[in-house]
């Protein structure tokens, strides 16, 4: 679900993207679990996708970071063709923006898109809590209250 919240359409009107051809920190971010995969004989597109996806969603690769096909291919010891297919897949999910003759960049949501995502999250989370409360059985609610009541009383005594 988080990737849906993270994958808002980027604001691509500006060509002012961070021109980072994978700094050492970015390389380490992408590699993340690659070292754990060292025992595997071949790294597949799914592994590359998962590593880059996780680095973006966990904000180890910041918005605007350039993802050089050559460098990513070198990091994973695979062909640029494999990397290109991974970047295209990430672009479909709007986590990466592809610019012809310029390369791939981690998407940058606009301020309005970020506000929209926060509104959606707040709405969904509120609805989820309300649904859980409505579905709670009376006996379950009593047990929860029995456990929480002492902590609530202690907290209110400290506040006064």
PDB file of C-alpha atoms in Angstrom:
ATOM      1  CA  UNK A   1       0.000   0.000   0.000  1.00  0.00           C
ATOM      2  CA  UNK A   2       2.857   2.404   0.778  1.00  0.00           C
ATOM      3  CA  UNK A   3       4.116   2.324  -2.792  1.00  0.00           C
ATOM      4  CA  UNK A   4       0.692   3.563  -3.872  1.00  0.00           C
ATOM      5  CA  UNK A   5       1.023   6.451  -1.486  1.00  0.00           C
ATOM      6  CA  UNK A   6       4.601   7.111  -2.589  1.00  0.00           C
ATOM      7  CA  UNK A   7       3.940   6.768  -6.299  1.00  0.00           C
ATOM      8  CA  UNK A   8       2.188  10.028  -7.040  1.00  0.00           C
ATOM      9  CA  UNK A   9       2.656  11.458 -10.509  1.00  0.00           C
ATOM     10  CA  UNK A  10       5.860  13.496 -10.545  1.00  0.00           C
ATOM     11  CA  UNK A  11       6.123  17.177 -11.310  1.00  0.00           C
ATOM     12  CA  UNK A  12       8.220  16.937 -14.443  1.00  0.00           C
ATOM     13  CA  UNK A  13       7.705  20.407 -15.884  1.00  0.00           C
ATOM     14  CA  UNK A  14      11.063  21.451 -14.556  1.00  0.00           C
ATOM     15  CA  UNK A  15      14.321  20.072 -15.871  1.00  0.00           C
ATOM     16  CA  UNK A  16      16.035  20.937 -12.606  1.00  0.00           C
ATOM     17  CA  UNK A  17      16.659  17.405 -11.419  1.00  0.00           C
ATOM     18  CA  UNK A  18      19.543  16.579  -9.190  1.00  0.00           C
ATOM     19  CA  UNK A  19      22.264  15.436 -11.565  1.00  0.00           C
ATOM     20  CA  UNK A  20      23.688  12.726  -9.395  1.00  0.00           C
ATOM     21  CA  UNK A  21      25.089   9.805 -11.306  1.00  0.00           C
ATOM     22  CA  UNK A  22      24.706   7.530  -8.314  1.00  0.00           C
ATOM     23  CA  UNK A  23      26.864   8.894  -5.556  1.00  0.00           C
ATOM     24  CA  UNK A  24      28.617   6.430  -3.289  1.00  0.00           C
ATOM     25  CA  UNK A  25      25.744   6.728  -0.790  1.00  0.00           C
ATOM     26  CA  UNK A  26      23.174   6.049  -3.528  1.00  0.00           C
ATOM     27  CA  UNK A  27      25.150   3.039  -4.657  1.00  0.00           C
ATOM     28  CA  UNK A  28      25.122   1.688  -1.116  1.00  0.00           C
ATOM     29  CA  UNK A  29      21.380   2.378  -0.920  1.00  0.00           C
ATOM     30  CA  UNK A  30      20.671   0.411  -4.057  1.00  0.00           C
ATOM     31  CA  UNK A  31      23.012  -2.371  -3.109  1.00  0.00           C
ATOM     32  CA  UNK A  32      21.257  -2.683   0.272  1.00  0.00           C
ATOM     33  CA  UNK A  33      20.448  -6.355   0.245  1.00  0.00           C
ATOM     34  CA  UNK A  34      22.573  -7.104  -2.805  1.00  0.00           C
ATOM     35  CA  UNK A  35      25.370  -8.239  -0.507  1.00  0.00           C
ATOM     36  CA  UNK A  36      22.964 -10.741   1.017  1.00  0.00           C
ATOM     37  CA  UNK A  37      22.362 -12.077  -2.503  1.00  0.00           C
ATOM     38  CA  UNK A  38      26.077 -12.587  -3.163  1.00  0.00           C
ATOM     39  CA  UNK A  39      25.719 -16.316  -2.652  1.00  0.00           C
ATOM     40  CA  UNK A  40      23.279 -16.499  -5.579  1.00  0.00           C
ATOM     41  CA  UNK A  41      24.839 -17.219  -8.952  1.00  0.00           C
ATOM     42  CA  UNK A  42      22.798 -14.779 -10.999  1.00  0.00           C
ATOM     43  CA  UNK A  43      20.982 -11.605 -10.079  1.00  0.00           C
ATOM     44  CA  UNK A  44      17.653 -11.406 -11.867  1.00  0.00           C
ATOM     45  CA  UNK A  45      15.555  -8.424 -12.872  1.00  0.00           C
ATOM     46  CA  UNK A  46      13.227  -9.124  -9.958  1.00  0.00           C
ATOM     47  CA  UNK A  47      16.126  -8.771  -7.501  1.00  0.00           C
ATOM     48  CA  UNK A  48      17.298  -5.528  -9.098  1.00  0.00           C
ATOM     49  CA  UNK A  49      13.745  -4.197  -9.145  1.00  0.00           C
ATOM     50  CA  UNK A  50      13.213  -5.032  -5.471  1.00  0.00           C
ATOM     51  CA  UNK A  51      16.473  -3.376  -4.406  1.00  0.00           C
ATOM     52  CA  UNK A  52      15.856  -0.158  -6.345  1.00  0.00           C
ATOM     53  CA  UNK A  53      12.162  -0.127  -5.359  1.00  0.00           C
ATOM     54  CA  UNK A  54      13.036  -0.481  -1.656  1.00  0.00           C
ATOM     55  CA  UNK A  55      15.723   2.216  -1.894  1.00  0.00           C
ATOM     56  CA  UNK A  56      13.171   4.650  -3.375  1.00  0.00           C
ATOM     57  CA  UNK A  57      10.263   3.829  -1.067  1.00  0.00           C
ATOM     58  CA  UNK A  58      12.482   3.904   2.024  1.00  0.00           C
ATOM     59  CA  UNK A  59      13.891   7.269   0.866  1.00  0.00           C
ATOM     60  CA  UNK A  60      17.435   5.975   0.624  1.00  0.00           C
ATOM     61  CA  UNK A  61      17.317   7.330  -2.931  1.00  0.00           C
ATOM     62  CA  UNK A  62      15.972  10.854  -2.738  1.00  0.00           C
ATOM     63  CA  UNK A  63      13.594  12.423  -5.276  1.00  0.00           C
ATOM     64  CA  UNK A  64      15.490  13.808  -8.260  1.00  0.00           C
ATOM     65  CA  UNK A  65      18.377  11.350  -7.985  1.00  0.00           C
ATOM     66  CA  UNK A  66      19.617  10.264 -11.401  1.00  0.00           C
ATOM     67  CA  UNK A  67      19.652   6.501 -11.910  1.00  0.00           C
ATOM     68  CA  UNK A  68      22.373   5.813 -14.444  1.00  0.00           C
ATOM     69  CA  UNK A  69      21.706   2.614 -16.417  1.00  0.00           C
ATOM     70  CA  UNK A  70      25.424   2.024 -16.738  1.00  0.00           C
ATOM     71  CA  UNK A  71      26.132   2.416 -13.035  1.00  0.00           C
ATOM     72  CA  UNK A  72      23.184   0.289 -11.865  1.00  0.00           C
ATOM     73  CA  UNK A  73      24.190  -2.420 -14.360  1.00  0.00           C
ATOM     74  CA  UNK A  74      27.723  -2.291 -13.010  1.00  0.00           C
ATOM     75  CA  UNK A  75      26.534  -2.493  -9.385  1.00  0.00           C
ATOM     76  CA  UNK A  76      24.546  -5.641 -10.085  1.00  0.00           C
ATOM     77  CA  UNK A  77      26.886  -7.045 -12.708  1.00  0.00           C
ATOM     78  CA  UNK A  78      24.092  -7.313 -15.278  1.00  0.00           C
ATOM     79  CA  UNK A  79      23.381  -5.902 -18.722  1.00  0.00           C
ATOM     80  CA  UNK A  80      21.933  -2.440 -19.301  1.00  0.00           C
ATOM     81  CA  UNK A  81      18.980  -4.191 -20.966  1.00  0.00           C
ATOM     82  CA  UNK A  82      17.977  -5.735 -17.631  1.00  0.00           C
ATOM     83  CA  UNK A  83      18.359  -2.392 -15.882  1.00  0.00           C
ATOM     84  CA  UNK A  84      16.353  -0.623 -18.585  1.00  0.00           C
ATOM     85  CA  UNK A  85      13.431  -3.042 -18.129  1.00  0.00           C
ATOM     86  CA  UNK A  86      13.542  -2.472 -14.345  1.00  0.00           C
ATOM     87  CA  UNK A  87      13.542   1.309 -14.803  1.00  0.00           C
ATOM     88  CA  UNK A  88      10.613   1.063 -17.226  1.00  0.00           C
ATOM     89  CA  UNK A  89       8.683  -1.005 -14.701  1.00  0.00           C
ATOM     90  CA  UNK A  90       9.393   1.581 -11.994  1.00  0.00           C
ATOM     91  CA  UNK A  91       8.283   4.321 -14.407  1.00  0.00           C
ATOM     92  CA  UNK A  92       4.929   2.575 -14.892  1.00  0.00           C
ATOM     93  CA  UNK A  93       4.489   2.787 -11.122  1.00  0.00           C
ATOM     94  CA  UNK A  94       5.542   6.448 -11.307  1.00  0.00           C
ATOM     95  CA  UNK A  95       8.437   5.936  -8.903  1.00  0.00           C
ATOM     96  CA  UNK A  96      10.905   6.815 -11.660  1.00  0.00           C
ATOM     97  CA  UNK A  97      10.597   9.392 -14.436  1.00  0.00           C
ATOM     98  CA  UNK A  98      12.246   8.630 -17.778  1.00  0.00           C
ATOM     99  CA  UNK A  99      13.466  11.502 -19.924  1.00  0.00           C
ATOM    100  CA  UNK A 100      14.541  10.752 -23.517  1.00  0.00           C
ATOM    101  CA  UNK A 101      18.283  11.288 -24.024  1.00  0.00           C
ATOM    102  CA  UNK A 102      18.670  12.278 -20.354  1.00  0.00           C
ATOM    103  CA  UNK A 103      17.999   9.130 -18.373  1.00  0.00           C
ATOM    104  CA  UNK A 104      15.958   7.995 -15.399  1.00  0.00           C
ATOM    105  CA  UNK A 105      15.367  10.009 -12.237  1.00  0.00           C
ATOM    106  CA  UNK A 106      13.611   9.212  -8.971  1.00  0.00           C
ATOM    107  CA  UNK A 107      10.220  10.944  -9.283  1.00  0.00           C
ATOM    108  CA  UNK A 108       9.559  14.228  -7.507  1.00  0.00           C
ATOM    109  CA  UNK A 109       5.949  14.722  -6.408  1.00  0.00           C
ATOM    110  CA  UNK A 110       4.659  18.275  -6.358  1.00  0.00           C
ATOM    111  CA  UNK A 111       3.515  19.934  -3.137  1.00  0.00           C
ATOM    112  CA  UNK A 112      -0.134  19.478  -4.170  1.00  0.00           C
ATOM    113  CA  UNK A 113       0.416  15.789  -4.913  1.00  0.00           C
ATOM    114  CA  UNK A 114       2.022  15.339  -1.491  1.00  0.00           C
ATOM    115  CA  UNK A 115      -0.970  17.077   0.145  1.00  0.00           C
ATOM    116  CA  UNK A 116      -3.340  14.822  -1.804  1.00  0.00           C
ATOM    117  CA  UNK A 117      -1.471  11.718  -0.630  1.00  0.00           C
ATOM    118  CA  UNK A 118      -1.602  12.872   2.992  1.00  0.00           C
ATOM    119  CA  UNK A 119      -5.347  13.548   2.668  1.00  0.00           C
ATOM    120  CA  UNK A 120      -5.896  10.071   1.207  1.00  0.00           C
ATOM    121  CA  UNK A 121      -3.858   8.428   3.970  1.00  0.00           C
ATOM    122  CA  UNK A 122      -5.680  10.351   6.698  1.00  0.00           C
ATOM    123  CA  UNK A 123      -9.063   9.417   5.191  1.00  0.00           C
ATOM    124  CA  UNK A 124      -8.181   5.721   4.776  1.00  0.00           C
ATOM    125  CA  UNK A 125      -6.591   5.382   8.211  1.00  0.00           C
ATOM    126  CA  UNK A 126      -9.572   7.050   9.906  1.00  0.00           C
ATOM    127  CA  UNK A 127     -11.991   4.781   8.038  1.00  0.00           C
ATOM    128  CA  UNK A 128      -9.943   1.713   8.977  1.00  0.00           C
ATOM    129  CA  UNK A 129      -9.969   2.608  12.688  1.00  0.00           C
ATOM    130  CA  UNK A 130     -13.711   3.288  12.606  1.00  0.00           C
ATOM    131  CA  UNK A 131     -14.323  -0.076  10.927  1.00  0.00           C
ATOM    132  CA  UNK A 132     -12.219  -1.937  13.492  1.00  0.00           C
ATOM    133  CA  UNK A 133     -14.057  -0.242  16.355  1.00  0.00           C
ATOM    134  CA  UNK A 134     -17.457  -1.131  14.855  1.00  0.00           C
ATOM    135  CA  UNK A 135     -16.401  -4.760  14.387  1.00  0.00           C
ATOM    136  CA  UNK A 136     -15.022  -5.155  17.883  1.00  0.00           C
ATOM    137  CA  UNK A 137     -17.147  -7.495  19.906  1.00  0.00           C
ATOM    138  CA  UNK A 138     -18.384  -6.173  23.202  1.00  0.00           C
ATOM    139  CA  UNK A 139     -16.395  -8.754  25.153  1.00  0.00           C
ATOM    140  CA  UNK A 140     -13.228  -7.867  23.241  1.00  0.00           C
ATOM    141  CA  UNK A 141     -13.767  -4.182  23.953  1.00  0.00           C
ATOM    142  CA  UNK A 142     -14.204  -4.920  27.652  1.00  0.00           C
ATOM    143  CA  UNK A 143     -10.943  -6.903  27.737  1.00  0.00           C
ATOM    144  CA  UNK A 144      -9.081  -4.092  25.971  1.00  0.00           C
ATOM    145  CA  UNK A 145     -10.482  -1.510  28.366  1.00  0.00           C
ATOM    146  CA  UNK A 146      -9.610  -3.710  31.352  1.00  0.00           C
ATOM    147  CA  UNK A 147      -5.993  -3.765  30.197  1.00  0.00           C
ATOM    148  CA  UNK A 148      -5.820  -0.098  29.204  1.00  0.00           C
ATOM    149  CA  UNK A 149      -7.704   1.420  32.161  1.00  0.00           C
ATOM    150  CA  UNK A 150      -4.823   1.223  34.694  1.00  0.00           C
ATOM    151  CA  UNK A 151      -2.430   2.877  32.254  1.00  0.00           C
ATOM    152  CA  UNK A 152      -4.963   5.600  31.489  1.00  0.00           C
ATOM    153  CA  UNK A 153      -5.520   6.283  35.196  1.00  0.00           C
ATOM    154  CA  UNK A 154      -1.769   6.506  35.860  1.00  0.00           C
ATOM    155  CA  UNK A 155      -1.342   8.819  32.918  1.00  0.00           C
ATOM    156  CA  UNK A 156      -4.123  11.140  34.083  1.00  0.00           C
ATOM    157  CA  UNK A 157      -2.675  11.262  37.632  1.00  0.00           C
ATOM    158  CA  UNK A 158       0.743  12.277  36.233  1.00  0.00           C
ATOM    159  CA  UNK A 159      -0.851  15.019  34.143  1.00  0.00           C
ATOM    160  CA  UNK A 160      -2.383  16.677  37.195  1.00  0.00           C
TER     161      UNK A 160
END
